[in-house]
């Protein structure tokens, strides 16, 4: 019988029942990849982070992903708050290189690489048809489209058709618009092919969004809100080719996995 500690943390929010839920599972050594995917599927949260020493890996219920913001924040929260680490800076080795998380006054700051994006309006008509939205412009970044809309209320009230979204060439779609004060911009993120219909608060999306919005607004510090049903806030600071993403976290439950 194997028994593993598990922590359920809501990231990018200090309030219960909001932010993005992540599971954090602390391991003494790596399990086979198929076991990690099976566990993540059974846990069935947007992301599960597995940690061995300082090596972190992230899984949706379907696949391993190369980078995840909220589950990294959740892991640092567990180490600092639950495990009572004296460190104020955590370094993680990952598929995206070394990542750091600093802690100050119950806030956690991720130091992540920016994700480059390019303008791609050639696919705008396809996205407008599949999303049933009027889109101002489209950017493309790795595995996701970034659709800029003119009206923030359209994003807040949008009812996605996940079957249509799953038919797009890339697995992820961000919709974004300028926000109402105090937020510089708002967004939502959909990735049904990855096993996450709508991700509540997405750190990696802001690695794409912050540089684009920073350029549009001529700012290096931006306040962002992801306006999913759960919702969450991310403070973004652009520095060289990195983005500092700051947010809070809250513990929901602790337990054990037995199999």
Short mmCIF file of N, CA and C in Angstrom, two decimals, residues 9-15 18-22 68-74 77 101 106-110 112 199-207 224-226 230-236 244-250:
data_model
loop_
_atom_site.label_atom_id
_atom_site.label_comp_id
_atom_site.label_asym_id
_atom_site.label_seq_id
_atom_site.Cartn_x
_atom_site.Cartn_y
_atom_site.Cartn_z
N UNK A 9 -5.04 23.45 -2.50
CA UNK A 9 -4.80 24.88 -2.27
C UNK A 9 -5.48 25.69 -3.37
N UNK A 10 -6.13 26.77 -2.97
CA UNK A 10 -6.69 27.72 -3.93
C UNK A 10 -5.68 28.85 -4.15
N UNK A 11 -5.18 28.96 -5.37
CA UNK A 11 -4.12 29.93 -5.68
C UNK A 11 -4.68 31.17 -6.36
N UNK A 12 -3.97 32.27 -6.19
CA UNK A 12 -4.33 33.59 -6.71
C UNK A 12 -5.61 34.12 -6.08
N UNK A 13 -5.83 33.74 -4.83
CA UNK A 13 -6.93 34.29 -4.04
C UNK A 13 -6.68 33.96 -2.58
N UNK A 14 -7.09 34.85 -1.70
CA UNK A 14 -7.01 34.59 -0.26
C UNK A 14 -8.36 34.17 0.30
N UNK A 15 -9.37 34.09 -0.56
CA UNK A 15 -10.72 33.80 -0.12
C UNK A 15 -11.09 32.35 -0.42
N UNK A 18 -12.63 30.39 -4.21
CA UNK A 18 -12.27 31.25 -5.34
C UNK A 18 -10.83 30.93 -5.73
N UNK A 19 -10.30 31.66 -6.71
CA UNK A 19 -8.97 31.35 -7.20
C UNK A 19 -8.94 30.05 -7.98
N UNK A 20 -7.74 29.54 -8.22
CA UNK A 20 -7.59 28.32 -9.02
C UNK A 20 -7.14 27.17 -8.12
N UNK A 21 -7.94 26.12 -8.01
CA UNK A 21 -7.56 25.01 -7.14
C UNK A 21 -6.45 24.17 -7.75
N UNK A 22 -5.50 23.81 -6.91
CA UNK A 22 -4.40 22.92 -7.32
C UNK A 22 -4.17 21.90 -6.21
N UNK A 68 3.28 25.66 -15.24
CA UNK A 68 2.00 25.97 -14.58
C UNK A 68 2.25 26.95 -13.46
N UNK A 69 1.55 28.07 -13.49
CA UNK A 69 1.76 29.10 -12.48
C UNK A 69 1.06 28.81 -11.17
N UNK A 70 -0.23 28.54 -11.22
CA UNK A 70 -0.98 28.47 -9.96
C UNK A 70 -0.57 27.27 -9.12
N UNK A 71 -0.22 26.14 -9.76
CA UNK A 71 0.21 24.98 -8.99
C UNK A 71 1.61 25.17 -8.40
N UNK A 72 2.44 26.00 -9.06
CA UNK A 72 3.75 26.34 -8.49
C UNK A 72 3.57 27.23 -7.27
N UNK A 73 2.68 28.21 -7.38
CA UNK A 73 2.38 29.06 -6.23
C UNK A 73 1.84 28.21 -5.08
N UNK A 74 0.94 27.28 -5.40
CA UNK A 74 0.37 26.41 -4.37
C UNK A 74 1.44 25.57 -3.69
N UNK A 77 3.34 27.72 -1.31
CA UNK A 77 2.46 27.96 -0.17
C UNK A 77 2.51 26.79 0.81
N UNK A 101 10.11 31.25 -6.55
CA UNK A 101 8.93 31.84 -5.90
C UNK A 101 9.40 32.49 -4.61
N UNK A 106 2.42 37.04 3.24
CA UNK A 106 1.36 36.13 2.77
C UNK A 106 1.11 36.20 1.25
N UNK A 107 1.97 36.90 0.53
CA UNK A 107 1.90 36.93 -0.92
C UNK A 107 3.07 36.16 -1.51
N UNK A 108 2.84 35.58 -2.69
CA UNK A 108 3.84 34.76 -3.35
C UNK A 108 4.08 35.31 -4.75
N UNK A 109 5.35 35.48 -5.10
CA UNK A 109 5.71 36.05 -6.40
C UNK A 109 6.46 35.02 -7.22
N UNK A 110 5.87 34.65 -8.35
CA UNK A 110 6.50 33.73 -9.30
C UNK A 110 7.39 34.51 -10.25
N UNK A 112 8.73 34.01 -13.69
CA UNK A 112 8.52 33.12 -14.83
C UNK A 112 9.04 33.75 -16.12
N UNK A 199 -10.01 27.18 -17.25
CA UNK A 199 -9.09 27.28 -16.12
C UNK A 199 -9.44 28.54 -15.33
N UNK A 200 -9.66 28.42 -14.02
CA UNK A 200 -10.13 29.58 -13.26
C UNK A 200 -9.17 30.78 -13.22
N UNK A 201 -7.88 30.52 -12.97
CA UNK A 201 -6.87 31.59 -12.96
C UNK A 201 -5.57 30.99 -13.48
N UNK A 202 -5.03 31.55 -14.56
CA UNK A 202 -3.96 30.89 -15.30
C UNK A 202 -2.68 31.72 -15.30
N UNK A 203 -1.68 31.27 -14.54
CA UNK A 203 -0.42 32.00 -14.49
C UNK A 203 0.25 32.09 -15.85
N UNK A 204 0.30 30.96 -16.58
CA UNK A 204 1.00 30.96 -17.86
C UNK A 204 0.34 31.88 -18.88
N UNK A 205 -0.97 32.05 -18.80
CA UNK A 205 -1.62 33.00 -19.71
C UNK A 205 -1.08 34.41 -19.51
N UNK A 206 -0.77 34.74 -18.27
CA UNK A 206 -0.26 36.08 -18.00
C UNK A 206 1.20 36.24 -18.40
N UNK A 207 1.90 35.12 -18.63
CA UNK A 207 3.23 35.19 -19.22
C UNK A 207 3.13 35.63 -20.68
N UNK A 224 -4.11 42.58 -13.09
CA UNK A 224 -4.93 41.73 -13.96
C UNK A 224 -5.95 40.96 -13.13
N UNK A 225 -7.07 40.67 -13.75
CA UNK A 225 -8.07 39.80 -13.13
C UNK A 225 -8.56 38.79 -14.16
N UNK A 226 -8.58 37.53 -13.76
CA UNK A 226 -9.18 36.50 -14.61
C UNK A 226 -10.63 36.34 -14.15
N UNK A 230 -14.94 31.48 -10.62
CA UNK A 230 -14.24 31.55 -9.34
C UNK A 230 -13.46 32.85 -9.22
N UNK A 231 -12.77 33.24 -10.28
CA UNK A 231 -12.06 34.52 -10.33
C UNK A 231 -10.81 34.58 -9.50
N UNK A 232 -9.89 35.44 -9.91
CA UNK A 232 -8.65 35.64 -9.17
C UNK A 232 -7.87 36.82 -9.70
N UNK A 233 -6.99 37.37 -8.86
CA UNK A 233 -6.21 38.55 -9.20
C UNK A 233 -4.73 38.20 -9.31
N UNK A 234 -4.06 38.79 -10.30
CA UNK A 234 -2.63 38.62 -10.48
C UNK A 234 -2.00 39.98 -10.73
N UNK A 235 -1.00 40.32 -9.90
CA UNK A 235 -0.19 41.51 -10.15
C UNK A 235 0.97 41.10 -11.05
N UNK A 236 1.17 41.81 -12.15
CA UNK A 236 2.19 41.45 -13.13
C UNK A 236 3.23 42.56 -13.24
N UNK A 244 7.00 38.84 -13.32
CA UNK A 244 6.79 38.53 -11.92
C UNK A 244 5.28 38.53 -11.66
N UNK A 245 4.76 37.38 -11.24
CA UNK A 245 3.33 37.20 -11.03
C UNK A 245 3.09 37.02 -9.54
N UNK A 246 2.36 37.93 -8.94
CA UNK A 246 2.14 37.92 -7.50
C UNK A 246 0.69 37.67 -7.16
N UNK A 247 0.47 36.77 -6.20
CA UNK A 247 -0.88 36.48 -5.74
C UNK A 247 -0.86 35.82 -4.38
N UNK A 248 -2.04 35.65 -3.82
CA UNK A 248 -2.20 35.01 -2.53
C UNK A 248 -2.61 33.55 -2.73
N UNK A 249 -2.78 32.84 -1.63
CA UNK A 249 -3.24 31.45 -1.68
C UNK A 249 -3.95 31.12 -0.38
N UNK A 250 -4.80 30.10 -0.43
CA UNK A 250 -5.54 29.68 0.76
C UNK A 250 -5.67 28.16 0.76
#
